[in-house]
Amino acid sequence: MATLGIPQNTISILQKYQFVFQKKYGQNFLVDTHVLEKIMDAAEITKEDCVVEIGPGIGTMTQYLAERAGAVVAVEIDKKLIPILEETLAAYDNVTVLNEDIIKVDLNRIVEERNGGRPVKVVANLPYYITTPIIMSLFENRVPLKSVTVMVQKEVAERMQAGPGTKNYGALSLAVQYYAKPEVVANVPPNCFIPRPNVGSAVIRLTRYEEYPIAVKDENLLFALIRASFNQRRKTLANSLSNAANLSFSREQVAAALEEMQLFPTVRGEALTLAQFAELADLLS
Ligand code: SAM
């Protein structure tokens, strides 16, 4: 039975193993059964699912996942947690724990080996220091995915969901929205974790598009344009793109493309939708 969502049970396990939290690994363990249930509901876990959990910690969410999913593969970097996970997950025969760094592990191979290459669901209370690299590598490496349901810092969830013209809109919004439909499903206060993080948290579900709604000739150019536009956010697009070190467009070329799109030459990147960035990439490619 899943028992670790109750604070007292988490505290006893931590004391039994004299566990010392590693700040560098972003260790904030969830201790709230309502939040755990909410994550399971948002991810719509069923016995048909193979779930990849990133950073199982002492196995709190892993217990919930093991009860609902067909199979769970949990990737944990901290070797001190491995003996703890052996105890807390002993009752489940559908869980595999891998003592690996999620940034270095080949998830495509894991999905091939554990789920015959069929799409998996990723569910996690993410280590906040590497949220963006984790999410981007899942999408960019084309890991077969149905959805990614994760706890992240509240501001990061807002950035992923933001639209043009808002202060949170940026390269992360556009990159995530190219691949998936984002939906914040819960806000989670610091007192739901041990130890308490000093930022608010939110659960976001990213449902991967089966077919990307935005078509573009050169995906690499699209993302290079997006990065260059938001590197120099306050500059006009014509300036930031023509100044970018990794692009070779003149100010005139960018201005001509913007004119063709019926946009003012003074427009900034923060005003463009994803579809407009794709159109610009096609015109410049
Ligand atoms: N899932 C647990 C929970 O909800 O209580 C723990 C979540 S805690 C926010 C993040 C977890 O990710 C920690 O267990 C930490 O050791 C692990 N972690 C940090 N960096 C990692 C990495 N590069 N690869 C795999 N796991 C990592």
Tab-separated table of C-alpha atoms and ligand atoms in Angstrom:
chain	number	residue	atom	x	y	z
A	1	MET	CA	0.000	0.000	0.000
A	2	ALA	CA	1.142	3.527	-0.756
A	3	THR	CA	2.026	4.946	2.656
A	4	LEU	CA	4.783	7.489	2.178
A	5	GLY	CA	2.517	10.425	1.260
A	6	ILE	CA	1.849	10.705	4.999
A	7	PRO	CA	4.492	13.002	6.570
A	8	GLN	CA	5.077	10.795	9.643
A	9	ASN	CA	5.924	7.761	7.483
A	10	THR	CA	8.361	9.763	5.380
A	11	ILE	CA	10.035	11.136	8.505
A	12	SER	CA	10.471	7.629	9.999
A	13	ILE	CA	12.098	6.281	6.827
A	14	LEU	CA	14.420	9.295	6.637
A	15	GLN	CA	15.386	8.795	10.288
A	16	LYS	CA	15.825	5.032	9.948
A	17	TYR	CA	18.381	5.533	7.154
A	18	GLN	CA	19.765	8.789	8.642
A	19	PHE	CA	19.231	10.287	5.212
A	20	VAL	CA	21.004	13.584	4.562
A	21	PHE	CA	19.296	15.785	1.945
A	22	GLN	CA	21.493	16.781	-0.996
A	23	LYS	CA	20.656	20.331	-1.957
A	24	LYS	CA	22.570	19.963	-5.235
A	25	TYR	CA	20.076	17.266	-6.326
A	26	GLY	CA	16.988	19.414	-5.664
A	27	GLN	CA	15.628	16.999	-3.074
A	28	ASN	CA	12.214	18.092	-1.787
A	29	PHE	CA	10.059	15.070	-1.041
A	30	LEU	CA	6.288	15.243	-1.468
A	31	VAL	CA	4.219	14.634	1.637
A	32	ASP	CA	0.630	15.323	0.642
A	33	THR	CA	-1.733	12.527	-0.354
A	34	HIS	CA	-4.177	14.910	-2.100
A	35	VAL	CA	-1.447	16.282	-4.347
A	36	LEU	CA	-0.226	12.760	-5.133
A	37	GLU	CA	-3.781	11.665	-6.077
A	38	LYS	CA	-4.163	14.786	-8.186
A	39	ILE	CA	-0.968	14.000	-10.132
A	40	MET	CA	-2.187	10.413	-10.748
A	41	ASP	CA	-5.570	11.714	-11.992
A	42	ALA	CA	-3.968	14.344	-14.239
A	43	ALA	CA	-1.650	11.752	-15.780
A	44	GLU	CA	-4.605	9.331	-16.193
A	45	ILE	CA	-2.440	6.347	-15.284
A	46	THR	CA	-3.903	2.926	-16.126
A	47	LYS	CA	-2.566	-0.643	-16.241
A	48	GLU	CA	-1.962	-0.105	-19.979
A	49	ASP	CA	0.740	2.455	-19.174
A	50	CYS	CA	4.484	2.150	-18.852
A	51	VAL	CA	5.596	5.119	-16.764
A	52	VAL	CA	9.046	6.651	-16.534
A	53	GLU	CA	9.534	8.455	-13.223
A	54	ILE	CA	12.427	10.911	-12.956
A	55	GLY	CA	13.887	11.162	-9.433
A	56	PRO	CA	11.806	8.793	-7.275
A	57	GLY	CA	13.457	10.028	-4.045
A	58	ILE	CA	12.355	7.614	-1.297
A	59	GLY	CA	9.632	6.200	-3.559
A	60	THR	CA	6.580	8.199	-2.465
A	61	MET	CA	5.095	8.817	-5.902
A	62	THR	CA	6.568	5.542	-7.179
A	63	GLN	CA	4.251	3.635	-4.805
A	64	TYR	CA	1.217	5.441	-6.258
A	65	LEU	CA	2.440	4.813	-9.813
A	66	ALA	CA	3.178	1.125	-9.134
A	67	GLU	CA	-0.393	0.596	-7.944
A	68	ARG	CA	-1.945	2.157	-11.033
A	69	ALA	CA	0.463	1.510	-13.946
A	70	GLY	CA	1.426	-1.670	-15.771
A	71	ALA	CA	5.125	-0.947	-15.317
A	72	VAL	CA	7.275	1.788	-13.813
A	73	VAL	CA	10.909	2.627	-14.569
A	74	ALA	CA	12.323	5.066	-12.011
A	75	VAL	CA	15.635	6.837	-12.672
A	76	GLU	CA	17.389	8.150	-9.537
A	77	ILE	CA	20.852	9.751	-9.432
A	78	ASP	CA	21.501	9.582	-5.658
A	79	LYS	CA	22.951	6.182	-4.761
A	80	LYS	CA	22.123	6.738	-1.065
A	81	LEU	CA	18.438	6.457	-2.005
A	82	ILE	CA	18.787	3.037	-3.656
A	83	PRO	CA	18.691	0.925	-0.453
A	84	ILE	CA	15.733	3.013	0.768
A	85	LEU	CA	13.868	2.403	-2.506
A	86	GLU	CA	14.557	-1.339	-2.169
A	87	GLU	CA	12.634	-1.268	1.119
A	88	THR	CA	9.808	1.112	0.195
A	89	LEU	CA	9.125	-0.579	-3.159
A	90	ALA	CA	9.637	-4.193	-2.007
A	91	ALA	CA	5.924	-4.955	-2.351
A	92	TYR	CA	5.815	-4.102	-6.070
A	93	ASP	CA	7.102	-6.396	-8.813
A	94	ASN	CA	6.365	-3.953	-11.655
A	95	VAL	CA	8.986	-1.345	-10.692
A	96	THR	CA	12.576	-1.111	-11.972
A	97	VAL	CA	14.889	1.401	-10.310
A	98	LEU	CA	17.900	2.599	-12.299
A	99	ASN	CA	20.691	4.431	-10.464
A	100	GLU	CA	21.463	6.836	-13.317
A	101	ASP	CA	21.609	10.516	-14.215
A	102	ILE	CA	18.501	11.314	-16.292
A	103	ILE	CA	20.523	13.751	-18.421
A	104	LYS	CA	22.982	11.025	-19.427
A	105	VAL	CA	20.703	8.009	-19.706
A	106	ASP	CA	19.444	6.943	-23.157
A	107	LEU	CA	15.680	7.116	-22.677
A	108	ASN	CA	14.953	5.981	-26.226
A	109	ARG	CA	16.772	2.738	-25.448
A	110	ILE	CA	14.894	2.332	-22.144
A	111	VAL	CA	11.543	2.840	-23.888
A	112	GLU	CA	12.593	0.291	-26.539
A	113	GLU	CA	13.655	-2.275	-23.936
A	114	ARG	CA	10.836	-1.770	-21.406
A	115	ASN	CA	7.880	-0.897	-23.619
A	116	GLY	CA	8.779	-2.228	-27.075
A	117	GLY	CA	9.288	1.377	-28.280
A	118	ARG	CA	5.620	2.269	-27.618
A	119	PRO	CA	4.960	5.714	-26.087
A	120	VAL	CA	5.390	6.019	-22.324
A	121	LYS	CA	4.090	8.544	-19.816
A	122	VAL	CA	6.626	10.574	-17.883
A	123	VAL	CA	5.549	11.508	-14.362
A	124	ALA	CA	7.783	13.269	-11.843
A	125	ASN	CA	8.303	15.710	-9.073
A	126	LEU	CA	11.266	17.173	-10.939
A	127	PRO	CA	14.558	18.367	-9.463
A	128	TYR	CA	14.062	22.088	-10.178
A	129	TYR	CA	17.703	22.821	-11.056
A	130	ILE	CA	17.405	20.857	-14.326
A	131	THR	CA	13.717	21.200	-15.253
A	132	THR	CA	14.272	22.838	-18.655
A	133	PRO	CA	17.088	20.540	-19.874
A	134	ILE	CA	15.052	17.477	-18.870
A	135	ILE	CA	11.874	18.591	-20.649
A	136	MET	CA	13.687	19.802	-23.752
A	137	SER	CA	15.757	16.630	-24.067
A	138	LEU	CA	12.595	14.491	-23.855
A	139	PHE	CA	11.095	16.389	-26.799
A	140	GLU	CA	14.221	17.076	-28.844
A	141	ASN	CA	15.432	13.481	-28.629
A	142	ARG	CA	12.001	12.347	-29.825
A	143	VAL	CA	11.483	9.993	-26.883
A	144	PRO	CA	8.180	8.173	-27.635
A	145	LEU	CA	5.812	9.947	-25.240
A	146	LYS	CA	2.092	10.203	-24.557
A	147	SER	CA	2.397	12.905	-21.945
A	148	VAL	CA	4.662	14.496	-19.375
A	149	THR	CA	2.987	15.287	-16.032
A	150	VAL	CA	5.424	17.019	-13.725
A	151	MET	CA	5.802	19.158	-10.626
A	152	VAL	CA	7.894	22.192	-11.460
A	153	GLN	CA	8.591	25.631	-10.029
A	154	LYS	CA	5.415	27.726	-10.396
A	155	GLU	CA	7.134	30.386	-12.544
A	156	VAL	CA	8.420	27.716	-14.922
A	157	ALA	CA	4.908	26.251	-15.320
A	158	GLU	CA	3.637	29.759	-16.118
A	159	ARG	CA	6.375	30.237	-18.705
A	160	MET	CA	5.531	26.956	-20.418
A	161	GLN	CA	1.877	27.955	-20.720
A	162	ALA	CA	2.334	31.647	-21.620
A	163	GLY	CA	1.136	33.175	-24.891
A	164	PRO	CA	2.458	36.114	-26.990
A	165	GLY	CA	2.528	39.583	-25.473
A	166	THR	CA	2.710	38.375	-21.854
A	167	LYS	CA	5.715	38.827	-19.573
A	168	ASN	CA	6.259	35.081	-19.135
A	169	TYR	CA	6.285	34.373	-22.882
A	170	GLY	CA	9.673	33.265	-24.150
A	171	ALA	CA	11.791	30.577	-25.772
A	172	LEU	CA	10.565	27.905	-23.308
A	173	SER	CA	6.869	28.693	-24.040
A	174	LEU	CA	7.445	28.344	-27.784
A	175	ALA	CA	9.593	25.223	-27.540
A	176	VAL	CA	7.114	23.401	-25.282
A	177	GLN	CA	4.094	24.519	-27.317
A	178	TYR	CA	5.678	23.310	-30.550
A	179	TYR	CA	5.646	19.751	-29.221
A	180	ALA	CA	2.796	19.607	-26.705
A	181	LYS	CA	-0.356	21.130	-25.257
A	182	PRO	CA	0.437	22.522	-21.776
A	183	GLU	CA	-2.116	22.646	-18.961
A	184	VAL	CA	-1.429	23.622	-15.348
A	185	VAL	CA	-3.454	21.221	-13.207
A	186	ALA	CA	-2.589	22.301	-9.643
A	187	ASN	CA	-0.706	24.880	-7.637
A	188	VAL	CA	1.212	23.350	-4.758
A	189	PRO	CA	2.452	25.333	-1.725
A	190	PRO	CA	5.882	24.744	-0.079
A	191	ASN	CA	4.352	23.023	2.986
A	192	CYS	CA	3.536	19.948	0.857
A	193	PHE	CA	7.253	19.010	0.797
A	194	ILE	CA	10.029	17.957	3.202
A	195	PRO	CA	12.156	20.070	3.285
A	196	ARG	CA	10.084	23.043	2.126
A	197	PRO	CA	11.353	24.622	-1.107
A	198	ASN	CA	11.610	28.412	-1.019
A	199	VAL	CA	9.504	28.752	-4.188
A	200	GLY	CA	5.917	27.877	-5.070
A	201	SER	CA	5.295	24.801	-7.217
A	202	ALA	CA	2.777	23.711	-9.826
A	203	VAL	CA	1.843	20.489	-11.572
A	204	ILE	CA	1.761	20.834	-15.351
A	205	ARG	CA	0.623	18.285	-17.891
A	206	LEU	CA	2.151	18.416	-21.367
A	207	THR	CA	0.178	16.299	-23.809
A	208	ARG	CA	2.394	15.454	-26.746
A	209	TYR	CA	0.870	16.213	-30.169
A	210	GLU	CA	0.647	13.143	-32.354
A	211	GLU	CA	1.075	15.458	-35.319
A	212	TYR	CA	2.724	18.809	-34.685
A	213	PRO	CA	0.182	21.535	-35.511
A	214	ILE	CA	2.913	23.878	-36.811
A	215	ALA	CA	4.710	22.808	-39.974
A	216	VAL	CA	8.133	24.314	-40.691
A	217	LYS	CA	10.756	23.513	-43.346
A	218	ASP	CA	13.777	23.794	-41.063
A	219	GLU	CA	13.121	23.023	-37.385
A	220	ASN	CA	16.692	23.946	-36.368
A	221	LEU	CA	16.354	27.378	-37.938
A	222	LEU	CA	12.980	27.903	-36.196
A	223	PHE	CA	14.541	27.245	-32.776
A	224	ALA	CA	17.655	29.294	-33.584
A	225	LEU	CA	15.402	32.266	-34.486
A	226	ILE	CA	13.363	31.821	-31.303
A	227	ARG	CA	16.477	31.673	-29.097
A	228	ALA	CA	18.053	34.708	-30.776
A	229	SER	CA	14.823	36.747	-30.467
A	230	PHE	CA	14.531	36.183	-26.728
A	231	ASN	CA	18.271	36.479	-25.988
A	232	GLN	CA	17.823	40.168	-26.688
A	233	ARG	CA	14.231	40.495	-25.680
A	234	ARG	CA	13.998	44.285	-25.665
A	235	LYS	CA	15.470	44.669	-29.157
A	236	THR	CA	13.460	44.652	-32.359
A	237	LEU	CA	13.473	41.354	-34.249
A	238	ALA	CA	15.353	42.942	-37.161
A	239	ASN	CA	18.164	43.914	-34.739
A	240	SER	CA	18.303	40.804	-32.578
A	241	LEU	CA	18.268	38.393	-35.525
A	242	SER	CA	20.813	40.296	-37.596
A	243	ASN	CA	23.130	40.606	-34.546
A	244	ALA	CA	22.905	36.946	-33.525
A	245	ALA	CA	26.277	35.195	-33.671
A	246	ASN	CA	24.883	31.870	-34.945
A	247	LEU	CA	22.679	33.372	-37.706
A	248	SER	CA	23.788	35.042	-40.893
A	249	PHE	CA	20.873	37.253	-41.928
A	250	SER	CA	21.260	40.953	-42.657
A	251	ARG	CA	18.954	43.523	-41.131
A	252	GLU	CA	17.489	44.083	-44.614
A	253	GLN	CA	16.729	40.385	-45.141
A	254	VAL	CA	14.879	40.186	-41.814
A	255	ALA	CA	13.013	43.442	-42.512
A	256	ALA	CA	11.958	42.169	-45.954
A	257	ALA	CA	10.625	38.925	-44.483
A	258	LEU	CA	8.704	40.836	-41.804
A	259	GLU	CA	7.213	43.093	-44.478
A	260	GLU	CA	6.076	40.055	-46.424
A	261	MET	CA	4.332	38.881	-43.257
A	262	GLN	CA	2.706	42.327	-42.951
A	263	LEU	CA	4.492	42.988	-39.667
A	264	PHE	CA	6.087	46.319	-38.690
A	265	PRO	CA	9.896	46.412	-38.999
A	266	THR	CA	9.998	47.456	-35.312
A	267	VAL	CA	8.160	44.354	-34.061
A	268	ARG	CA	9.718	42.412	-31.154
A	269	GLY	CA	9.902	38.635	-30.851
A	270	GLU	CA	7.603	38.646	-27.828
A	271	ALA	CA	4.712	39.718	-30.093
A	272	LEU	CA	4.987	36.792	-32.532
A	273	THR	CA	2.979	33.586	-32.277
A	274	LEU	CA	4.592	30.200	-32.878
A	275	ALA	CA	2.921	30.078	-36.322
A	276	GLN	CA	4.464	33.475	-37.174
A	277	PHE	CA	7.934	32.319	-36.065
A	278	ALA	CA	7.488	29.287	-38.340
A	279	GLU	CA	6.442	31.524	-41.257
A	280	LEU	CA	9.470	33.749	-40.656
A	281	ALA	CA	11.760	30.691	-40.589
A	282	ASP	CA	10.289	29.482	-43.875
A	283	LEU	CA	10.755	32.891	-45.499
A	284	LEU	CA	14.371	33.117	-44.323
A	285	SER	CA	15.330	29.506	-45.029
B	1	SAM	N1	9.787	11.891	-6.376
B	1	SAM	C1	10.209	12.211	-5.028
B	1	SAM	C2	9.070	12.865	-4.289
B	1	SAM	O1	8.180	13.370	-4.958
B	1	SAM	O2	9.072	12.899	-3.062
B	1	SAM	C3	11.465	13.092	-5.006
B	1	SAM	C4	11.394	14.384	-5.800
B	1	SAM	S1	12.769	15.455	-5.565
B	1	SAM	C5	12.034	17.012	-5.980
B	1	SAM	C6	13.808	15.199	-6.986
B	1	SAM	C7	14.490	13.854	-7.073
B	1	SAM	O3	15.278	13.807	-8.270
B	1	SAM	C8	15.468	13.548	-5.937
B	1	SAM	O4	15.262	12.252	-5.482
B	1	SAM	C9	16.854	13.706	-6.577
B	1	SAM	O5	17.844	12.914	-5.958
B	1	SAM	C10	16.561	13.247	-8.001
B	1	SAM	N2	17.498	13.762	-9.015
B	1	SAM	C11	18.146	14.951	-9.021
B	1	SAM	N3	18.904	15.079	-10.113
B	1	SAM	C12	18.724	13.958	-10.851
B	1	SAM	C13	19.257	13.492	-12.102
B	1	SAM	N4	20.111	14.235	-12.813
B	1	SAM	N5	18.862	12.272	-12.540
B	1	SAM	C14	18.002	11.507	-11.825
B	1	SAM	N6	17.476	11.903	-10.640
B	1	SAM	C15	17.828	13.111	-10.150
